[in-house]
Coordinates of C-alpha atoms in Angstrom, one line a residue:
Chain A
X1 CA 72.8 105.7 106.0
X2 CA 73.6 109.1 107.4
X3 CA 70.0 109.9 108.4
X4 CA 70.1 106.2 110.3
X5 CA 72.9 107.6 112.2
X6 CA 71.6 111.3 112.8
X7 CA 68.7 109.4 114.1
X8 CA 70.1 107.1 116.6
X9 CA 72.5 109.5 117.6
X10 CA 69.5 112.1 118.9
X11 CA 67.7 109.4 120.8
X12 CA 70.7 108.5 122.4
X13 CA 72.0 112.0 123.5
X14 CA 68.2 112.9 124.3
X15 CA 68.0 109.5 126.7
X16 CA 71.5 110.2 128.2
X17 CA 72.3 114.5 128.2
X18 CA 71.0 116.1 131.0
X19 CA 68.2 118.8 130.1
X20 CA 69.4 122.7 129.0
X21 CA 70.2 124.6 132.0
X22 CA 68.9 128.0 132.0
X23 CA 71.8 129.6 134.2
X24 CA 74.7 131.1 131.6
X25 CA 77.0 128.9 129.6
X26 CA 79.8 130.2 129.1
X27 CA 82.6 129.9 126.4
X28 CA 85.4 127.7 127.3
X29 CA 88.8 126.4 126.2
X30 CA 88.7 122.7 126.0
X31 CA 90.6 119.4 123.8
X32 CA 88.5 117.2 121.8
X33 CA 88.9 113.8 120.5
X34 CA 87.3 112.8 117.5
X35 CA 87.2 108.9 115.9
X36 CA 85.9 107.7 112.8
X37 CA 85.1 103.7 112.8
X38 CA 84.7 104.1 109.4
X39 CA 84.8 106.3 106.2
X40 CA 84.4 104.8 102.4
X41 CA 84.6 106.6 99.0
X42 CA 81.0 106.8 97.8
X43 CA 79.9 104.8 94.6
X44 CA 78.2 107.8 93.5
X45 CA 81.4 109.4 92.5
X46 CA 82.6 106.4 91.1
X47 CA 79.5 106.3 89.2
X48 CA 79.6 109.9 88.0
X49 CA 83.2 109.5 86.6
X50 CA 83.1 105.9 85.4
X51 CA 85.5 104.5 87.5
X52 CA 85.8 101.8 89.9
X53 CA 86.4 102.5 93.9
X54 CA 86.9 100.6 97.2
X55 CA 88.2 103.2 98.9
X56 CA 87.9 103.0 102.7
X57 CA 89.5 103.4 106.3
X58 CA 89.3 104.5 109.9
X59 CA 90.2 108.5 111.5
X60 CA 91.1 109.7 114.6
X61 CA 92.3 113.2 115.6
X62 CA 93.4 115.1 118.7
X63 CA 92.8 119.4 118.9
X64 CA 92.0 122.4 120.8
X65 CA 88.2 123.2 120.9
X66 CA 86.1 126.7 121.9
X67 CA 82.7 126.0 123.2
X68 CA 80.0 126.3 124.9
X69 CA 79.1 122.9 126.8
X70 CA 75.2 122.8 124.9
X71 CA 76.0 124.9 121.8
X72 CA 78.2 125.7 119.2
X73 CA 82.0 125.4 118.8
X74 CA 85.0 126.0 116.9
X75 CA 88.4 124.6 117.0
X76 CA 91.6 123.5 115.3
X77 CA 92.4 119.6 115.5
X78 CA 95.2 117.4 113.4
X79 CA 93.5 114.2 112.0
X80 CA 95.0 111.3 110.8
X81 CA 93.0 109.5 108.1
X82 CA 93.8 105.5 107.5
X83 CA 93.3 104.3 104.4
X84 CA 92.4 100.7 104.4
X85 CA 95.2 97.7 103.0
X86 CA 94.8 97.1 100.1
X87 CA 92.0 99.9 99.1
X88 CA 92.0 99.9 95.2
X89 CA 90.9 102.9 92.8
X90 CA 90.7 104.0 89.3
X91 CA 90.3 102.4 86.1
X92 CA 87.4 101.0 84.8
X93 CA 86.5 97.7 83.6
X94 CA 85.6 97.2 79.9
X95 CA 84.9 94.5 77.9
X96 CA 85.3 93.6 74.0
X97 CA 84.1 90.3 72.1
X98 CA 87.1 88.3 71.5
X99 CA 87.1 86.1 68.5
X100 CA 85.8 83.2 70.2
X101 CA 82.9 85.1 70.7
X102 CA 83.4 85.5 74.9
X103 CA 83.9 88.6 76.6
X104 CA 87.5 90.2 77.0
X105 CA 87.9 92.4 79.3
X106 CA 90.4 94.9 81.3
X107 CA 89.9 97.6 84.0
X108 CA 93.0 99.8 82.3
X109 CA 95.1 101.8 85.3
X110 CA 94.0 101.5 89.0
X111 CA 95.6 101.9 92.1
X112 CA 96.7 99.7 95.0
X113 CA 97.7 101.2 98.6
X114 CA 99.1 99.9 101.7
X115 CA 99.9 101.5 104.7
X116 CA 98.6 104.7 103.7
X117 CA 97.1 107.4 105.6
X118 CA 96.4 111.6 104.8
X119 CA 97.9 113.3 107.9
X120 CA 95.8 117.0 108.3
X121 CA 95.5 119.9 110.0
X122 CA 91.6 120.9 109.8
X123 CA 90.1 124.5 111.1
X124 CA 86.4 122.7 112.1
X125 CA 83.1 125.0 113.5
X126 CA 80.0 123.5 114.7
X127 CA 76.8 125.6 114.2
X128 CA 73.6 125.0 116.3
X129 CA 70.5 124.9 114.3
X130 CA 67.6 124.4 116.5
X131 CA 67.4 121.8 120.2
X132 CA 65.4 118.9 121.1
X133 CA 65.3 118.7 124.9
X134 CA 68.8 118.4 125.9
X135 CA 70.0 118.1 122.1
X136 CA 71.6 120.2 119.6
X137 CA 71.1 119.4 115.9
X138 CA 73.6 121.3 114.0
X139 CA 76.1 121.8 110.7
X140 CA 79.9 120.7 111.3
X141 CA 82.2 122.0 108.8
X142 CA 85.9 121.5 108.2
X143 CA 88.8 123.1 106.4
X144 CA 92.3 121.9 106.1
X145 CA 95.5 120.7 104.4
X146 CA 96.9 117.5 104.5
X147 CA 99.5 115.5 103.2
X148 CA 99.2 111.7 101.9
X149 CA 102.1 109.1 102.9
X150 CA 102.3 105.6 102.1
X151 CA 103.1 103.0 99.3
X152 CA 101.1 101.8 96.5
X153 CA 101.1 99.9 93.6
X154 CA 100.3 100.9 89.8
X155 CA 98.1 98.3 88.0
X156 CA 97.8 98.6 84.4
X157 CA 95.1 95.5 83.2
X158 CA 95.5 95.2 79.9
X159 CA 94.7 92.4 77.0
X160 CA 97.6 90.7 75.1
X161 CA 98.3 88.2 72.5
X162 CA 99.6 85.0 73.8
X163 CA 99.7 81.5 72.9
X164 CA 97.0 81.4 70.1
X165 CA 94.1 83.2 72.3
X166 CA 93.7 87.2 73.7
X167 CA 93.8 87.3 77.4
X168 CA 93.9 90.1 80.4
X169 CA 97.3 90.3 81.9
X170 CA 98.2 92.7 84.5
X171 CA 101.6 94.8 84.7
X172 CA 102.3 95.9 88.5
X173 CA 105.4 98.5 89.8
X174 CA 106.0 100.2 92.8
X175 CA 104.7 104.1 93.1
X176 CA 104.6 106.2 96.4
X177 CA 100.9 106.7 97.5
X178 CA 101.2 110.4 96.7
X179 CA 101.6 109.2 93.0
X180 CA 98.9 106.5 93.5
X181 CA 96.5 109.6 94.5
X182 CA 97.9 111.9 91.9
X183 CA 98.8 114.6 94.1
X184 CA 102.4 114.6 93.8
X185 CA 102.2 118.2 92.0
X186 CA 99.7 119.5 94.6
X187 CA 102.1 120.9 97.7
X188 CA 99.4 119.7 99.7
X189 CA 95.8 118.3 99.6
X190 CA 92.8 120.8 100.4
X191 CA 90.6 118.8 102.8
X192 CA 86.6 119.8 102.9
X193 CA 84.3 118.9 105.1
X194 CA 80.5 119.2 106.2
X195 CA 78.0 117.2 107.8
X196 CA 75.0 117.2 110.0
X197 CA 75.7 116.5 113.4
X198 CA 73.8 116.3 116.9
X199 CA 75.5 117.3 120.5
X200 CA 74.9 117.1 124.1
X201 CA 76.7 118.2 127.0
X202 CA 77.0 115.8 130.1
X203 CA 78.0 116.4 133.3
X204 CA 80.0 119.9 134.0
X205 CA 82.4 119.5 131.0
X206 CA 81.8 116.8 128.7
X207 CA 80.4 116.9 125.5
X208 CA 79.5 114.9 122.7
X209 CA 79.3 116.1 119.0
X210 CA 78.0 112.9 116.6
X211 CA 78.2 113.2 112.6
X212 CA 77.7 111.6 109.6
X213 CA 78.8 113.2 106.3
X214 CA 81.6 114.5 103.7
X215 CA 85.1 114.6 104.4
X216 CA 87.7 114.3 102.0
X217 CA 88.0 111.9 100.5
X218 CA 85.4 109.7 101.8
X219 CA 82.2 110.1 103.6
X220 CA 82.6 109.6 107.5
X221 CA 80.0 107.2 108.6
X222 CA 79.8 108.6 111.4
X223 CA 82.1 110.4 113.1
X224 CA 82.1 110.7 117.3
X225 CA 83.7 114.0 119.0
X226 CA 84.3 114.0 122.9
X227 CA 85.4 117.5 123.8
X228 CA 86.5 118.2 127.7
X229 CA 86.1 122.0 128.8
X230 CA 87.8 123.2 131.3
Chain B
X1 CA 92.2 111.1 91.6
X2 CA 93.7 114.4 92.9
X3 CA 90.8 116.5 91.1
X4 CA 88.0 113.5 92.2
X5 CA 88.8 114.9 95.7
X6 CA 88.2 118.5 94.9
X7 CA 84.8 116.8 93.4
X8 CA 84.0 114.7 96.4
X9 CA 81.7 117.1 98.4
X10 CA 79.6 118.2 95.6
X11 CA 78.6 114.5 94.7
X12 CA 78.9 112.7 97.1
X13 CA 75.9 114.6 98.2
X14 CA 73.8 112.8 95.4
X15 CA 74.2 109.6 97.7
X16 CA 76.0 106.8 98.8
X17 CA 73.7 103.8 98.3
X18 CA 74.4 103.5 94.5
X19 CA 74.5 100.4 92.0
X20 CA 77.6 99.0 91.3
X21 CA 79.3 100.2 88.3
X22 CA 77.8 97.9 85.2
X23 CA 80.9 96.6 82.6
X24 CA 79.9 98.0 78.9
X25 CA 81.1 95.5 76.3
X26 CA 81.7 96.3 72.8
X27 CA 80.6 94.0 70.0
X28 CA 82.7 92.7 67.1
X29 CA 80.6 95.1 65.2
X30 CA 81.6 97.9 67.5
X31 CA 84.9 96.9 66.9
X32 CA 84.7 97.2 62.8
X33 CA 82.6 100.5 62.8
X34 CA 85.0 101.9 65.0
X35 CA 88.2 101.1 62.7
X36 CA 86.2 102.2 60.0
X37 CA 85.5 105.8 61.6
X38 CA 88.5 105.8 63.5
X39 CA 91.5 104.8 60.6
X40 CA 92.8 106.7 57.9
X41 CA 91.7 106.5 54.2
X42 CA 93.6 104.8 51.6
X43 CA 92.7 103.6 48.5
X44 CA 94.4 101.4 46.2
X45 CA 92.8 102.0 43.0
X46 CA 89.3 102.7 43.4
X47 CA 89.0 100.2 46.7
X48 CA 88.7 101.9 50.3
X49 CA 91.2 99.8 51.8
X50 CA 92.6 100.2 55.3
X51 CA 95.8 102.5 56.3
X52 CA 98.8 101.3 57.9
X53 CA 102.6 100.8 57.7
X54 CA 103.8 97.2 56.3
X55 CA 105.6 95.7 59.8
X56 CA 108.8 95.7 60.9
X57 CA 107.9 99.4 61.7
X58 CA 111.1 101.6 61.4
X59 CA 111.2 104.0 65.0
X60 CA 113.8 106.5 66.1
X61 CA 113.0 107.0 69.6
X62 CA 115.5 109.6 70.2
X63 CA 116.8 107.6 73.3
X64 CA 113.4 108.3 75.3
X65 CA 112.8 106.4 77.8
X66 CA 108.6 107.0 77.5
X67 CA 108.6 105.7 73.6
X68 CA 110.9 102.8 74.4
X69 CA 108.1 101.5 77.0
X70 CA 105.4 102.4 74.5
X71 CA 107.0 100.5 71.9
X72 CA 107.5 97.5 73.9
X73 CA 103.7 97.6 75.3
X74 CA 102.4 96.9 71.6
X75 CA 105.3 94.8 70.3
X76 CA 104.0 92.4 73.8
X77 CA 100.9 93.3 74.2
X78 CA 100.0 91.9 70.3
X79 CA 102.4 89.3 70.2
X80 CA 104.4 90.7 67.8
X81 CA 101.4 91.8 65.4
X82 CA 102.6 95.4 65.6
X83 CA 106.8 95.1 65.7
X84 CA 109.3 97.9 65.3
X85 CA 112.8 98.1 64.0
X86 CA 114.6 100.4 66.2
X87 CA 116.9 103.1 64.4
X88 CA 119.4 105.6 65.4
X89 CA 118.5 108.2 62.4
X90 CA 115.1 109.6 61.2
X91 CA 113.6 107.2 58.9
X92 CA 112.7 107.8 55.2
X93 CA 109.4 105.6 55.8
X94 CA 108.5 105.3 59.3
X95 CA 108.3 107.2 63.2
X96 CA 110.4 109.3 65.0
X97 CA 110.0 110.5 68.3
X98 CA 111.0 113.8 70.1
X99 CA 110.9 115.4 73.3
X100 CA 109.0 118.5 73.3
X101 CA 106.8 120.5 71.3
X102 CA 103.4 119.0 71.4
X103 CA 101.3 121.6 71.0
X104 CA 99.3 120.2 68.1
X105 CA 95.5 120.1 68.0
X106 CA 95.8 116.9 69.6
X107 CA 95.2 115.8 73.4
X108 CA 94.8 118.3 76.1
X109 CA 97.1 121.4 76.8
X110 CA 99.6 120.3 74.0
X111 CA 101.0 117.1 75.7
X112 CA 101.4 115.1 72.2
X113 CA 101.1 115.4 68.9
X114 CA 102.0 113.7 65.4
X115 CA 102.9 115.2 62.0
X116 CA 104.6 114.9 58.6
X117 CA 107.2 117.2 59.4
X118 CA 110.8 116.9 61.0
X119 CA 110.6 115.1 64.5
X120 CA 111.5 118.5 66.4
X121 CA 109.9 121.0 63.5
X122 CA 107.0 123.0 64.9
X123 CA 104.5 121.4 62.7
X124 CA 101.0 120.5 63.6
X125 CA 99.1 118.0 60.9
X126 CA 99.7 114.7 59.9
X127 CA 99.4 114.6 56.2
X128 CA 99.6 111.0 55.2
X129 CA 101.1 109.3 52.2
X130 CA 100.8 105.8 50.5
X131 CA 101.9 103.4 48.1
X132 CA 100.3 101.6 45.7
X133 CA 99.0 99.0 48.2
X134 CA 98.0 101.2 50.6
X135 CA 100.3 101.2 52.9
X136 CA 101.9 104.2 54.7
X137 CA 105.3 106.0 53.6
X138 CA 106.7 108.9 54.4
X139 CA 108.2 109.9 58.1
X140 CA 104.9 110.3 61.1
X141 CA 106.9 112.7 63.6
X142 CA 105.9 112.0 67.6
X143 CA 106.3 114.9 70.3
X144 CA 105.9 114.2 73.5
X145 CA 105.1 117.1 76.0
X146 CA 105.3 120.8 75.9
X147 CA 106.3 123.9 78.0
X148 CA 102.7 123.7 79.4
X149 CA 102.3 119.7 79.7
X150 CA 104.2 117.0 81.2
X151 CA 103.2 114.1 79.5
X152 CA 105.1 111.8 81.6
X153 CA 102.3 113.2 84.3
X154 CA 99.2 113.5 82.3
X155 CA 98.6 109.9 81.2
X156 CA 97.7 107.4 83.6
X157 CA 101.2 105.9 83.2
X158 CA 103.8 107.2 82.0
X159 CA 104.0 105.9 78.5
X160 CA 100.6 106.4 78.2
X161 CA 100.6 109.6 76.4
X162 CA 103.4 108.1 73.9
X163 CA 101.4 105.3 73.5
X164 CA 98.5 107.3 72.6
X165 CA 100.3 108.9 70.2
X166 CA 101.7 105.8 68.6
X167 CA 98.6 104.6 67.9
X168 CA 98.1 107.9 65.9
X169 CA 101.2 107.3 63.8
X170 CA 100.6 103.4 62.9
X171 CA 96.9 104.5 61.5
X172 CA 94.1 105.5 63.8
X173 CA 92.9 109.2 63.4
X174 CA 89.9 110.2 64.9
X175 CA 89.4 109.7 68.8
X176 CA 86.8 107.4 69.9
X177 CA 86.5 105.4 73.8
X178 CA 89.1 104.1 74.7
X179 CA 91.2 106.1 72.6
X180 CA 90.5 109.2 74.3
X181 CA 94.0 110.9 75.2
X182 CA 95.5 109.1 78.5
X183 CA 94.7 105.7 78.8
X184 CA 97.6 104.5 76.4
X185 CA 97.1 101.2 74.8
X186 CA 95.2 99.8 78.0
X187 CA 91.5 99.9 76.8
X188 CA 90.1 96.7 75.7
X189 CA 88.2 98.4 73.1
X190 CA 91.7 100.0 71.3
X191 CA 93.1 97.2 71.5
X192 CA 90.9 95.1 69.8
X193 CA 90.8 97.8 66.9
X194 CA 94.7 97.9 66.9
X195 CA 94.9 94.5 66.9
X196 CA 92.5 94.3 63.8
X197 CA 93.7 96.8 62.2
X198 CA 97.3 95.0 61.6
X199 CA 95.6 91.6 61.7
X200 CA 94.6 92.2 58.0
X201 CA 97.2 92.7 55.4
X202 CA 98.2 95.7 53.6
X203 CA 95.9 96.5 51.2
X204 CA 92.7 94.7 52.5
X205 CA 89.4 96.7 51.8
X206 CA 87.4 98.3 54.7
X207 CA 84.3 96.5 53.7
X208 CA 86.3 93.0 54.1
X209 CA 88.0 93.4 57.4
X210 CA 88.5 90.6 59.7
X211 CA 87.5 91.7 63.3
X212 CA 91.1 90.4 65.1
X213 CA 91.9 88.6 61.3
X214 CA 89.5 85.9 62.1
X215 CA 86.8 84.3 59.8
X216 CA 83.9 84.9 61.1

């Protein structure tokens, strides 16, 4: 999926960015926006801890950038990750033959949320790597802190005895989405993030940084930066 | 899930494309070898026969909160297989709980443990005794948390950890899945063996067992 991505994002930029200008190119001040359509919680952690996922959401974020208009650039942006309605984690689901010979089974304690969304502050720096025409294709990285707000529910699945047979019965109370997320004895979340990512500059001022790759928690797919310089 | 998003950028690496997560199912024969590993010995005359108390169970919970939930998650969650009569004193023959203390071998960072000793007695093994029949006497101590653990915290609920230990004190001793440390009395697999296990009466031998007490 992310090499899809990286690859339609350099055609694109290389069909629209105009070609490297050989006068200097100065480093300048600018603001950046940054969306994510969409970011999920990859299966392959669910897979390597056992646990069930369907973690997903939306990002934008707003910040300061220092660039060059076709190279590299740092900055310092504040993000606000959505997590999607009714995104459900943890627990995993297990079965045991009942007496009746048919499978029983329970997924144990997962987590509901609603309305949640991890507000951060993320130090990011884009490294060029090599160019293709009018193209860079480079490394993004991000550091940061964020905090988790919302409301969430606490699921326990269980089986219980009732009425002559075994069934799966589910117990549901209120938590905070910091306890649904477990990080109510962390003072705040440490955010990584890195992914591959191709830019172009258009125009005087405008450029145009596209990703696809890790950010916690999820993996952005992909994430689109407009930066203006002045 | 706090620590699975310290892990997220070193796996998530491995790829994003994978198979969904398959559902394991135990077997009724899973279920027996598993109360036969997992529950203590007893022996009423020469006959391996399985260990646990003769129910109503007599519990001092010491007023907390976390035991009280425990002990109504198994009293409803069995139908009244596995029932407790609540006391305000330490029984002669039964379970007492206390705040504090757990650092026994069992469970991580000393969040729980259960022994022979006085509830709040720095203690660390769980000798057990039995009558004639086979079933449990004596006094099975429960302390919940530590100075270094929150047990509240460290379960995925927060009777799990009590509930873990519970299952300790009415007869399981060895760990298996499902009865790892923090998932209370939620696994399918724990509760099919806890179900079992008081399913058959007092002084039934391990060879005869009656996965959930049904004829096969």
């Amino acid at each position: 999926m992310t090499t899809r991505i990286l690859g339609c994002a350099v055609l694109l930029c290389a069909t629209l960015s105009e070609p490297a200008f050989a006068q200097s190119d100065p480093v300048r001040w600018g603001v950046g926006l940054v969306a994510v359509p969409y970011w999920n919680f990859p299966d392959a952690i669910a897979r390597a801890g056992e646990f069930e996922e369907s973690l997903s959401g939306n990002e934008i974020g707003i910040g300061i950038v220092r660039a060059r208009l076709r190279g590299g650039d740092w900055g310092l942006s504040v993000v606000r990750k959505s997590v999607s309605d009714g995104s459900r984690f943890g627990g995993t689901r297990t079965c045991v033959e009942g007496p009746a010979g048919t499978p029983l089974c329970a997924r144990g304690t997962s987590h509901v949320v609603h309305n949640t969304s991890f507000l951060s502050v993320q130090l990011h720096k884009y490294w060029t790597l090599f160019r293709i025409g009018g193209v860079h294709v480079g490394l993004a990285g991000a550091l940061g802190v964020a905090k988790v707000s919302g409301d969430g529910e606490e699921r326990i699945e269980h089986l219980e005895a009732s009425g002559g047979g075994i069934v799966a019965r589910e117990q549901i109370s209120t938590v905070t989405a910091e306890e649904a997320f477990d990080t109510s004895h962390l003072p705040v979340i440490p955010i990584l993030g890195l992914e591959p990512a191709v830019s172009a500059g258009f125009g005087r001022s405008v450029r145009v940084r596209i990703g696809s790759g890790v950010n916690v928690p999820g993996l952005r797919l992909p994430s689109v930066s407009v930066q203006y310089l002045f | 899930m706090g620590r699975r998003l310290l892990l997220l950028p070193i796996v998530s690496v491995l790829g994003c494309d994978a198979a969904p997560l398959e559902t394991h199912t135990y077997s009724t024969d899973d279920i027996r070898a598993t109360l036969e590993l997992s529950n203590f010995d007893a022996h009423a005359g020469p006959t391996r026969v399985i260990a646990r108390w003769r129910v109503p169970i007599e519990v001092n919970t010491n007023g907390i909160e976390r035991a009280e939930t425990a002990l109504r998650h198994y009293e409803q969650w069995t139908g009244g297989l596995v029932r407790f009569t609540r006391v305000s004193t330490n029984p002669v023959n039964g379970i007492a709980f206390a705040e504090g203390g757990g650092h026994g071998p069992d469970g991580p960072g000393g969040c729980g443990n259960v022994h022979d000793g006085p509830p709040t007695a720095p203690h660390s093994s769980l000798n057990v005794r039995f009558d004639n029949a086979g079933a449990f006497t004596g006094l099975h101590s429960i302390q919940l948390g530590s100075s270094t653990c929150d047990d509240a915290s460290e379960g995925h609920y927060e009777s799990a950890v009590a509930e873990h230990e519970l299952g300790h004190a009415l007869g399981l001793s060895r760990h298996f899945d499902g009865f790892v440390g923090n998932e209370g009395f939620s696994h399918p697999l724990m509760f099919a063996v806890m179900y079992t296990l008081y399913a058959n009466p007092v002084g039934t031998p391990k060879s005869s067992v009656r996965i959930y007490g049904v004829t096969p």
